[in-house]
mmCIF file with all atom_site columns, C-alpha atoms in Angstrom:
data_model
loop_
_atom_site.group_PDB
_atom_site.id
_atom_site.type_symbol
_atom_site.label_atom_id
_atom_site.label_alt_id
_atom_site.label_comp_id
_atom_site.label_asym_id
_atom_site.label_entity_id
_atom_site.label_seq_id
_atom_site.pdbx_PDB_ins_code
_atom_site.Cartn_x
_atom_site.Cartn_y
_atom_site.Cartn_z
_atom_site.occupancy
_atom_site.B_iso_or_equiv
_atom_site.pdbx_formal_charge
_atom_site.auth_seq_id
_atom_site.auth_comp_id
_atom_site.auth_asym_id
_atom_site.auth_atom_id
_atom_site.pdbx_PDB_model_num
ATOM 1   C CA . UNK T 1 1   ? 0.000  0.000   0.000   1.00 0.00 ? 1   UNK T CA 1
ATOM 2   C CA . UNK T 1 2   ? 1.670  3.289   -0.533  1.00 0.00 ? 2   UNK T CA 1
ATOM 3   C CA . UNK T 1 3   ? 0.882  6.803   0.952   1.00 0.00 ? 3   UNK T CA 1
ATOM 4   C CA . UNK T 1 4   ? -0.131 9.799   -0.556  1.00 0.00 ? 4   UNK T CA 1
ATOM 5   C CA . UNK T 1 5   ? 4.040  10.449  -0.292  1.00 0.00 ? 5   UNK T CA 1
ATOM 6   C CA . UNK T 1 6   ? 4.995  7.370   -2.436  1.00 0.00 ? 6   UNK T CA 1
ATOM 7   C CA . UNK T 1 7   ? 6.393  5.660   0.696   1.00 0.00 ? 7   UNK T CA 1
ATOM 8   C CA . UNK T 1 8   ? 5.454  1.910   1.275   1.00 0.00 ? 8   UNK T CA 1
ATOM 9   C CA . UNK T 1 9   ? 3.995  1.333   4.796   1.00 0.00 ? 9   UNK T CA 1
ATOM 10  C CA . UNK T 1 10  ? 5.292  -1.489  6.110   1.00 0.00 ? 10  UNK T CA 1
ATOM 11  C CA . UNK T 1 11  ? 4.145  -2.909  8.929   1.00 0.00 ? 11  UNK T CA 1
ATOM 12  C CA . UNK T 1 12  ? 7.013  -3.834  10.917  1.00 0.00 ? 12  UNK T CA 1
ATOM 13  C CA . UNK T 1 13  ? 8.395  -0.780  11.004  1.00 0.00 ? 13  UNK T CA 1
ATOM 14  C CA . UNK T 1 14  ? 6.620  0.709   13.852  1.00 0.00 ? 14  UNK T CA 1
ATOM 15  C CA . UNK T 1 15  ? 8.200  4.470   13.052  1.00 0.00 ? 15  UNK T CA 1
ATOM 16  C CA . UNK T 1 16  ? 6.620  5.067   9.847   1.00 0.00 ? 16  UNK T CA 1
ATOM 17  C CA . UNK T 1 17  ? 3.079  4.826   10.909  1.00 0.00 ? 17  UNK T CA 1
ATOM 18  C CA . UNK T 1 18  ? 3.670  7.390   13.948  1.00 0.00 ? 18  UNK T CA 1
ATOM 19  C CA . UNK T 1 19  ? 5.282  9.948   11.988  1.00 0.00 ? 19  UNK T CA 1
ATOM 20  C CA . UNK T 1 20  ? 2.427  9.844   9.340   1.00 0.00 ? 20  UNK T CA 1
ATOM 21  C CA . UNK T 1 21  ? -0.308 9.848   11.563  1.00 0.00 ? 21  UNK T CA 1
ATOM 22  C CA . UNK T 1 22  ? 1.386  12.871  13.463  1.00 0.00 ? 22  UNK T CA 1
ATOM 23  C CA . UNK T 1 23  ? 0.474  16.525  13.533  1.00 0.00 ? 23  UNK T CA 1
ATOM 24  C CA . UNK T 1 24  ? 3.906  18.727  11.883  1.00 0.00 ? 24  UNK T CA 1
ATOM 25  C CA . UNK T 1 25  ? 3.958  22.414  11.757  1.00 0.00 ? 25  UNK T CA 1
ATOM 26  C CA . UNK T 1 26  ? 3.544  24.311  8.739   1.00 0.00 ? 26  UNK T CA 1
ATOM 27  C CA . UNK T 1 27  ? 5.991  26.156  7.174   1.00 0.00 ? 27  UNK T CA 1
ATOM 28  C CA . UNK T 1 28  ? 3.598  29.494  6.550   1.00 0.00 ? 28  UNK T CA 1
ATOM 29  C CA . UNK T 1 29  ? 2.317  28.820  10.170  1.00 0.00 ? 29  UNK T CA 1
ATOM 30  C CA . UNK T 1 30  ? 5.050  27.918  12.401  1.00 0.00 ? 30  UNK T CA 1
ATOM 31  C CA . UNK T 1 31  ? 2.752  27.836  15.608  1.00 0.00 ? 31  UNK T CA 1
ATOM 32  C CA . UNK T 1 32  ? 0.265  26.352  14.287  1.00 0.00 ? 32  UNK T CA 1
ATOM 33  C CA . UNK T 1 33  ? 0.055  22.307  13.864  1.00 0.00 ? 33  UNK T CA 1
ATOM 34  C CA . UNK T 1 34  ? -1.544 21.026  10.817  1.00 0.00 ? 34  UNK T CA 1
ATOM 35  C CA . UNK T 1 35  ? -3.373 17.805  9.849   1.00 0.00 ? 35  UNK T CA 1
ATOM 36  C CA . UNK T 1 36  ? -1.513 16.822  6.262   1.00 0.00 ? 36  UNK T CA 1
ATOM 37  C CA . UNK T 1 37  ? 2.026  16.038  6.221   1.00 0.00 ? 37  UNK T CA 1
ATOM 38  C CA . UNK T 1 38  ? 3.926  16.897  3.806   1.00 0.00 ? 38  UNK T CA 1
ATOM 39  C CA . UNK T 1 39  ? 7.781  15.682  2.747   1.00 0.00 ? 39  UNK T CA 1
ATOM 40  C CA . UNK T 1 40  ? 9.473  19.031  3.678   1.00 0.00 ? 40  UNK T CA 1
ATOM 41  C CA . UNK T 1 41  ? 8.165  18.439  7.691   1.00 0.00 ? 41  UNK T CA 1
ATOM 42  C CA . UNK T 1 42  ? 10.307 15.014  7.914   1.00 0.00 ? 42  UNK T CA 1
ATOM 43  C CA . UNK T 1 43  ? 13.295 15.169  9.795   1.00 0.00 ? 43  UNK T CA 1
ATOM 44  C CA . UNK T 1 44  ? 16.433 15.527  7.317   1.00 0.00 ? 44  UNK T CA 1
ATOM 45  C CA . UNK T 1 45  ? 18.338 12.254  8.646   1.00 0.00 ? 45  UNK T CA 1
ATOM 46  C CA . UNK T 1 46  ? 15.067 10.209  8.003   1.00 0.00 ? 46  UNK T CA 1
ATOM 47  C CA . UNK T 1 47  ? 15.121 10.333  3.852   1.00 0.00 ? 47  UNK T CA 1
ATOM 48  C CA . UNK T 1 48  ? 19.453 11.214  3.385   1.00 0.00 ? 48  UNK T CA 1
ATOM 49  C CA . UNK T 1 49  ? 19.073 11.683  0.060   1.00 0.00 ? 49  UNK T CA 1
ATOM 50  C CA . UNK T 1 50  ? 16.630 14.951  0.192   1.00 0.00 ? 50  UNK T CA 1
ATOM 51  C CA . UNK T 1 51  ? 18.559 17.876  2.274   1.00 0.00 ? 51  UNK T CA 1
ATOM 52  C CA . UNK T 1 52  ? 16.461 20.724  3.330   1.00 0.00 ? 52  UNK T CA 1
ATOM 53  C CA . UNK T 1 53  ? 17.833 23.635  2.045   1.00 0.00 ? 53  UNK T CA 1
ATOM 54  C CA . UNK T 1 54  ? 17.742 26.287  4.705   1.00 0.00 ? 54  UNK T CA 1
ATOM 55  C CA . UNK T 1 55  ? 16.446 30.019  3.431   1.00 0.00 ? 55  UNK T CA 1
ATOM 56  C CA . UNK T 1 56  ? 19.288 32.438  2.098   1.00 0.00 ? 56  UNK T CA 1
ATOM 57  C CA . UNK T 1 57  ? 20.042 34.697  4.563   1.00 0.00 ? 57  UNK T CA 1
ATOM 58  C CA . UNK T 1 58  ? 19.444 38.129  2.443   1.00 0.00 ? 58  UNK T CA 1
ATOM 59  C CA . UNK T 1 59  ? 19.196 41.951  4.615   1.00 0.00 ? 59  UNK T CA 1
ATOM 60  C CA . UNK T 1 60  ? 17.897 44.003  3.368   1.00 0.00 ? 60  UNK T CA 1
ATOM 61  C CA . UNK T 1 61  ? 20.608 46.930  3.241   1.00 0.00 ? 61  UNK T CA 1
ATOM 62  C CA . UNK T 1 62  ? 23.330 44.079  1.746   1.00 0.00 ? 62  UNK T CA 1
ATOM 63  C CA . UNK T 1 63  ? 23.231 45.464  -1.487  1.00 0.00 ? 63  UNK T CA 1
ATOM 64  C CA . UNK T 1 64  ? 23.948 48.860  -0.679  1.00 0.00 ? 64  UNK T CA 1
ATOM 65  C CA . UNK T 1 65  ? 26.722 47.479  1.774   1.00 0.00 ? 65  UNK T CA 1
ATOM 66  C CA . UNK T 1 66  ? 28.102 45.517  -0.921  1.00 0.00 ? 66  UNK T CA 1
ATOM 67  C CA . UNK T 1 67  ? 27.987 48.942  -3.420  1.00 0.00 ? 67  UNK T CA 1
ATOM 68  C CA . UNK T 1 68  ? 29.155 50.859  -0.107  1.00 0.00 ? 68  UNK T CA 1
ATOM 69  C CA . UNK T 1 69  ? 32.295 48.762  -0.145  1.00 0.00 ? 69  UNK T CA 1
ATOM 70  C CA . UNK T 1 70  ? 32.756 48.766  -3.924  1.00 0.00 ? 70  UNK T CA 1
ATOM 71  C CA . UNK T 1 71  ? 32.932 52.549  -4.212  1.00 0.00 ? 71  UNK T CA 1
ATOM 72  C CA . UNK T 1 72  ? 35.325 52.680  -1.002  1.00 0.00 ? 72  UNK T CA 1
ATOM 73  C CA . UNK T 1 73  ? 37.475 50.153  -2.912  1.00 0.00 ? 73  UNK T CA 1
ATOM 74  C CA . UNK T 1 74  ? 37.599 53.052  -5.932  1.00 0.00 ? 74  UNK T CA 1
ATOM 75  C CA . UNK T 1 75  ? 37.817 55.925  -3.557  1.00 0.00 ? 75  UNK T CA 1
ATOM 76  C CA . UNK T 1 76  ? 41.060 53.976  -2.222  1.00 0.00 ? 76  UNK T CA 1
ATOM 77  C CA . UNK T 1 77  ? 42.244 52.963  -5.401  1.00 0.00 ? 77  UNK T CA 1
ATOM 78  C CA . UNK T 1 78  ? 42.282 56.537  -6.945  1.00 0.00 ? 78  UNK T CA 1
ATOM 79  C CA . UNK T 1 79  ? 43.354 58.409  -3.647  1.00 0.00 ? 79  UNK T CA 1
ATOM 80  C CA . UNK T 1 80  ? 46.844 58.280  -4.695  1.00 0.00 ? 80  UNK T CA 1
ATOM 81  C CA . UNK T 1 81  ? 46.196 60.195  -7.908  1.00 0.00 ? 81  UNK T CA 1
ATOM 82  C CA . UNK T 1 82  ? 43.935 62.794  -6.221  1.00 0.00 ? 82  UNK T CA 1
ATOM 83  C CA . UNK T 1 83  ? 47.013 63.256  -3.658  1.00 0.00 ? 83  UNK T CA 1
ATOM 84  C CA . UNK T 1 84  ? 49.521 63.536  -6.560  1.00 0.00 ? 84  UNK T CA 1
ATOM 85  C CA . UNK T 1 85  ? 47.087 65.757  -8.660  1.00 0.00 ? 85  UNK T CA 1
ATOM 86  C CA . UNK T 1 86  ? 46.120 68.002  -5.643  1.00 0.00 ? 86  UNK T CA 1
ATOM 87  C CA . UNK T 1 87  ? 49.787 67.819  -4.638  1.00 0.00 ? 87  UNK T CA 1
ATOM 88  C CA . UNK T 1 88  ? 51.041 69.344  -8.020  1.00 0.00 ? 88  UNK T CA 1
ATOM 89  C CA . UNK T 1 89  ? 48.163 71.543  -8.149  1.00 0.00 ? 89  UNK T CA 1
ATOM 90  C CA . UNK T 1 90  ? 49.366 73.265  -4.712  1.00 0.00 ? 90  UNK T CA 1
ATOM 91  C CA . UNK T 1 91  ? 53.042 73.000  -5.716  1.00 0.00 ? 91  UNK T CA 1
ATOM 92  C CA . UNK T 1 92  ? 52.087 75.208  -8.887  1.00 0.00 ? 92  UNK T CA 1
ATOM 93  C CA . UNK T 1 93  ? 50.337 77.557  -7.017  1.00 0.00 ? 93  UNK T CA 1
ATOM 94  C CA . UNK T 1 94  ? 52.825 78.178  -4.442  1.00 0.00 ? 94  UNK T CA 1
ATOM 95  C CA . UNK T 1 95  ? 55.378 79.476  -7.375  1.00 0.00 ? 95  UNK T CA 1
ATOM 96  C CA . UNK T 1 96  ? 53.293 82.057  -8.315  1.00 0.00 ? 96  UNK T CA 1
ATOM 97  C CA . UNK T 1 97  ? 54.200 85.130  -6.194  1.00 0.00 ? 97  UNK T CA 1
ATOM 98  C CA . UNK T 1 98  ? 51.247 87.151  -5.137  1.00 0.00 ? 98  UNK T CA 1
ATOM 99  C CA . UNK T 1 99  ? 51.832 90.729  -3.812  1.00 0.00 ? 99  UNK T CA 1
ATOM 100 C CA . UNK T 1 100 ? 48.658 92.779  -3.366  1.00 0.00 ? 100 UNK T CA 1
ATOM 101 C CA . UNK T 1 101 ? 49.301 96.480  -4.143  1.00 0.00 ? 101 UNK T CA 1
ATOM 102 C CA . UNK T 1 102 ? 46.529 98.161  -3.582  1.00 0.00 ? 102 UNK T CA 1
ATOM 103 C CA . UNK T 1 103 ? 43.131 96.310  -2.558  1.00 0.00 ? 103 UNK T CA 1
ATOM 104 C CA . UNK T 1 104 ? 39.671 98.485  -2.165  1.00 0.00 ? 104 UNK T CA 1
ATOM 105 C CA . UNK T 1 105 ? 37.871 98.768  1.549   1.00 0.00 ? 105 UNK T CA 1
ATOM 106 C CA . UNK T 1 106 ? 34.588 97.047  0.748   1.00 0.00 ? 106 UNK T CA 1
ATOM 107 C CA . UNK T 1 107 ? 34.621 93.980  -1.128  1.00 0.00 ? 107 UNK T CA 1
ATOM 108 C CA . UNK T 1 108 ? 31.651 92.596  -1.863  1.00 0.00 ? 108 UNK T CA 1
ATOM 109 C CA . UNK T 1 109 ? 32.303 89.247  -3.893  1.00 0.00 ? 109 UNK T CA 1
ATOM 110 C CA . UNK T 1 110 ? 35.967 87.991  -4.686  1.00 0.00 ? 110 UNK T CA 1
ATOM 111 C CA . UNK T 1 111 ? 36.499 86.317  -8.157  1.00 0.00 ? 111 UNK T CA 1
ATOM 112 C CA . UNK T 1 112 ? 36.441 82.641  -8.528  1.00 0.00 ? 112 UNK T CA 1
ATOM 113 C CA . UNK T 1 113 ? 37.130 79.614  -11.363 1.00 0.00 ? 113 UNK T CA 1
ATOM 114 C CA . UNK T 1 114 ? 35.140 80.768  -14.235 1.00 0.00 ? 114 UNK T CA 1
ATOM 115 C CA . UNK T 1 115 ? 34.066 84.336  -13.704 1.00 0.00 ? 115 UNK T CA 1
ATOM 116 C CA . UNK T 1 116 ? 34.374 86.748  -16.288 1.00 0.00 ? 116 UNK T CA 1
ATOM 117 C CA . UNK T 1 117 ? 37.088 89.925  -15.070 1.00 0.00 ? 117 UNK T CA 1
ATOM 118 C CA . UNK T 1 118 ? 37.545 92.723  -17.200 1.00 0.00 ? 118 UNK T CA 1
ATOM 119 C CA . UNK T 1 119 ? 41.296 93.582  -16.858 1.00 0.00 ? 119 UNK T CA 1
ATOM 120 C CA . UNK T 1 120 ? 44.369 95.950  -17.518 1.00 0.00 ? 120 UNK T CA 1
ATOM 121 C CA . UNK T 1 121 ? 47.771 94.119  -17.297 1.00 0.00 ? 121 UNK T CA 1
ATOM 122 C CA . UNK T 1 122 ? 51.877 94.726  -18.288 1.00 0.00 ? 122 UNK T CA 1
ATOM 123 C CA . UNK T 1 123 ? 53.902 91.578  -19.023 1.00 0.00 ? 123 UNK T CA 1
ATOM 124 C CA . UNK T 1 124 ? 57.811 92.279  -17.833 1.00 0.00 ? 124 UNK T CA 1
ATOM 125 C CA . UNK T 1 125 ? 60.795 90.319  -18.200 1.00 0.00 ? 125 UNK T CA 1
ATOM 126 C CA . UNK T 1 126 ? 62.613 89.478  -15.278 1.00 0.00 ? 126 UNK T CA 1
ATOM 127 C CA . UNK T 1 127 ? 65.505 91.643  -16.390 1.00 0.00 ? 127 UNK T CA 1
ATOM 128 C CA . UNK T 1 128 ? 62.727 94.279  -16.402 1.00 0.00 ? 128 UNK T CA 1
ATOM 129 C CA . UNK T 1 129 ? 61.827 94.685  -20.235 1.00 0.00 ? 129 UNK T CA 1
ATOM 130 C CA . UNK T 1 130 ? 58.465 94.804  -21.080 1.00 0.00 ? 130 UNK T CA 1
ATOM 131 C CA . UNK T 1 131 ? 56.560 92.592  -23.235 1.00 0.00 ? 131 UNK T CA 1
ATOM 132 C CA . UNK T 1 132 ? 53.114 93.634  -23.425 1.00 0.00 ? 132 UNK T CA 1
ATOM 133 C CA . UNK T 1 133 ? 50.661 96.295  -21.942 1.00 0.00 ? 133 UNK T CA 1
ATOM 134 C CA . UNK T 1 134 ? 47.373 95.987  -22.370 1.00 0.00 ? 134 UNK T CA 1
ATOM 135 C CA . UNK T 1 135 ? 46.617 100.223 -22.421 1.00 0.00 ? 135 UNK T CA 1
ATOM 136 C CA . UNK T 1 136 ? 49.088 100.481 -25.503 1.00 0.00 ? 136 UNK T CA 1
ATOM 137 C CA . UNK T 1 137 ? 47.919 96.979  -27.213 1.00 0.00 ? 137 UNK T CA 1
ATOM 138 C CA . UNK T 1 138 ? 44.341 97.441  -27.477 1.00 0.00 ? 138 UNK T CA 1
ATOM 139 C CA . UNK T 1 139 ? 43.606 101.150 -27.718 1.00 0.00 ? 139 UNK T CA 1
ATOM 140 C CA . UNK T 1 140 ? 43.118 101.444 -23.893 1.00 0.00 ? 140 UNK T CA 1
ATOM 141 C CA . UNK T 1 141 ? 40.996 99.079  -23.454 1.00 0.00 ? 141 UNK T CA 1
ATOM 142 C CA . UNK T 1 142 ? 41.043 96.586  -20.642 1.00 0.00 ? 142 UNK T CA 1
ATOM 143 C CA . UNK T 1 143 ? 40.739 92.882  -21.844 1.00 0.00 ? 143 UNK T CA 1
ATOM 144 C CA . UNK T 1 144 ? 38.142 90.228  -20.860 1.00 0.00 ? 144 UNK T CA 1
ATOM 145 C CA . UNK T 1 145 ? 39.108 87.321  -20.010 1.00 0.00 ? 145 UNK T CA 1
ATOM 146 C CA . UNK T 1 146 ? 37.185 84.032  -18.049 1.00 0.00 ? 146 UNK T CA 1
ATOM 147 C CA . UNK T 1 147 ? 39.461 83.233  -14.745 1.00 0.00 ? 147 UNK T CA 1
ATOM 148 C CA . UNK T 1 148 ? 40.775 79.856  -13.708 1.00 0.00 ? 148 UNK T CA 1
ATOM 149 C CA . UNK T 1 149 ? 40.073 78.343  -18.088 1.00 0.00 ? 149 UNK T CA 1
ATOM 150 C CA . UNK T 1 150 ? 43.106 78.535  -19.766 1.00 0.00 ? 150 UNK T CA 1
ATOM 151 C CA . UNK T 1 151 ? 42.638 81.582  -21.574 1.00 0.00 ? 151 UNK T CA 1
ATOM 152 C CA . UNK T 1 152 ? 45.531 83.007  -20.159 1.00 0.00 ? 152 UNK T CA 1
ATOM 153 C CA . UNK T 1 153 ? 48.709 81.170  -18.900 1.00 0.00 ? 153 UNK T CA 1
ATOM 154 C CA . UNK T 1 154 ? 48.203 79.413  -15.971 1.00 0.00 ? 154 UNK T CA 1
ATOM 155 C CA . UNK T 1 155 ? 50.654 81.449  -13.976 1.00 0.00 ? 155 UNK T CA 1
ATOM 156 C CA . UNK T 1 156 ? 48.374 84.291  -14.072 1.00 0.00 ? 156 UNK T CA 1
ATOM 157 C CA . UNK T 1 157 ? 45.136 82.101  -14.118 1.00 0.00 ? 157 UNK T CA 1
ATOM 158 C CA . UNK T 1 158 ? 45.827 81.130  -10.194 1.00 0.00 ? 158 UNK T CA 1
ATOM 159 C CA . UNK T 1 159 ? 47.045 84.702  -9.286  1.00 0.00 ? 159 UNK T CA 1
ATOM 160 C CA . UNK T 1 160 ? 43.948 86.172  -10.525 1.00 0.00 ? 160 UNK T CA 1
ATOM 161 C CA . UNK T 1 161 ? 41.896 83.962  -8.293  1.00 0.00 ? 161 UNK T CA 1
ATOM 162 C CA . UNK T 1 162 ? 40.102 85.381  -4.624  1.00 0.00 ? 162 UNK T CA 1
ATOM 163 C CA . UNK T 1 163 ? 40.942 89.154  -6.148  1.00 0.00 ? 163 UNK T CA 1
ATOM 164 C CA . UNK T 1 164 ? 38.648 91.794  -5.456  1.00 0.00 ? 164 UNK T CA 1
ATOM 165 C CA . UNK T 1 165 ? 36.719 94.436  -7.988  1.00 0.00 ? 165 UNK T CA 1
ATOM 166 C CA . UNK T 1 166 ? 39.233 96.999  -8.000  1.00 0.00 ? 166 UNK T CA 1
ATOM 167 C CA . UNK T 1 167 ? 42.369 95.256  -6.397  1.00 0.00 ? 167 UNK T CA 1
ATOM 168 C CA . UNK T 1 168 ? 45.644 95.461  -7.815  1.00 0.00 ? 168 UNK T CA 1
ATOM 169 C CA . UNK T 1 169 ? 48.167 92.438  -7.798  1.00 0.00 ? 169 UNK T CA 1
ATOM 170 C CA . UNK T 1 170 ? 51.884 91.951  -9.056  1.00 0.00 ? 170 UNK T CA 1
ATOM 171 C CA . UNK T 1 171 ? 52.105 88.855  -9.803  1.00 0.00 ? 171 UNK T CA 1
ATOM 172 C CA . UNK T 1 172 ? 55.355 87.260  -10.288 1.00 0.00 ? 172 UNK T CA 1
ATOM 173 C CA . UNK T 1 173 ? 54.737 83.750  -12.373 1.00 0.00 ? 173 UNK T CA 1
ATOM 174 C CA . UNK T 1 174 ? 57.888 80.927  -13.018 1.00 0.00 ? 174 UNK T CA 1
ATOM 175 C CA . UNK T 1 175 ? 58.468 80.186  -16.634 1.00 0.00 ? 175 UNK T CA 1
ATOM 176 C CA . UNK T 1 176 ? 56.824 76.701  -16.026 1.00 0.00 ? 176 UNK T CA 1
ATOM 177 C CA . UNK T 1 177 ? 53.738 78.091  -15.642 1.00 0.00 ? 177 UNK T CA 1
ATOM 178 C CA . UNK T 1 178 ? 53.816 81.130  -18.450 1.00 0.00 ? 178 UNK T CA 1
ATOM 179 C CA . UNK T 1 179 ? 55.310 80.222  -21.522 1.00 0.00 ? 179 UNK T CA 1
ATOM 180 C CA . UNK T 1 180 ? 57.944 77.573  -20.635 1.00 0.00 ? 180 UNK T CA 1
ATOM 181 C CA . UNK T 1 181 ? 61.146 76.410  -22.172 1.00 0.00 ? 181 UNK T CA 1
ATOM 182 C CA . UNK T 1 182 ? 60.035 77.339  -25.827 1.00 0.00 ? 182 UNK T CA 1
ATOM 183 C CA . UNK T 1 183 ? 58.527 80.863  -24.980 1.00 0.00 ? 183 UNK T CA 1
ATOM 184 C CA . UNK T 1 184 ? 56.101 82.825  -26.816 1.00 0.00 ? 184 UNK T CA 1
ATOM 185 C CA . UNK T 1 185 ? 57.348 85.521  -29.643 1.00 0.00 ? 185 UNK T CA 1
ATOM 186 C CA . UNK T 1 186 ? 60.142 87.789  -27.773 1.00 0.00 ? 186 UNK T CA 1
ATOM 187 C CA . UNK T 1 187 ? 59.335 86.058  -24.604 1.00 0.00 ? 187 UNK T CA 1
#
């Protein structure tokens, strides 16, 4: 005779019959006892061959741990070239020789990366000579130019930064930073 399980009832085996006839708790109702049996309620070591698998244990913030940890393993991995590139970054500014000549009581907003400055400026030499003024070049007229862009050389990009409407600067930039070993016309 076989169950509704497929498993022969024998007789002599007294076990079989008392495990069948027994209440088991359900899986959707843990407290509760149920009449029907089912295979999944057996103990494992009684059928070897079928293992229960036991539920995946699954938070539910492990994904965004898991994406937490990959983007701290990139923020590690490219910390050393933010260092170096902040690093040289500083080191250029620090050449450039800022010396404030005249700066204006009230300052309302001091210029930053990308803000347009209308300026007047003289290029010397070291020696002294000068290369360019901006009066004489363009009829008088200061030029415009976007801060902190490259439209200028970068010497003078970083010492036109935090300056005030009105200030004036010398600003004393190393040939790395202007024109470099090749220079520029008589520069």
């Amino acid at each position: 005779m076989l169950s509704s399980f497929g498993i022969k009832k024998n007789p002599k085996l007294s076990i079989l019959p008392k495990l069948l006839s027994r209440r088991a708790p359900s899986r959707q109702n843990p407290g509760k006892n149920t009449s029907q049996i089912s295979p999944k309620t057996f103990p494992v070591g009684l059928f070897p061959w079928r293992r229960e698998k036991l539920p995946r244990k699954h938070t539910p913030h492990s994904s965004q741990r898991h994406n937490t940890m990959r983007k701290s393993l990139w923020l590690f991995a490219l910390l050393p070239l933010l260092t170096l590139r902040t690093f040289c970054a500083s080191a250029d500014e620090a050449e450039v020789k800022i010396d404030v000549v005249f700066r204006p009581l009230e300052c309302a907003q001091r210029s930053k990366k990308g803000d347009l400055m209308n300026v007047h400026y003289d290029g010397f030499l070291q020696d002294g000579t000068q290369f360019y003024c901006s009066r004489s070049d363009k009829a008088g007229h200061p030029q415009w130019m976007v801060v902190g862009v490259g439209q200028v050389i970068r010497g003078l990009d970083a010492g036109m930064l935090d300056m005030c409407a009105g200030e004036k600067r010398k600003i004393t930039v190393p040939p790395e930073l202007a024109f470099g070993t090749q220079g520029k016309g008589k520069v």
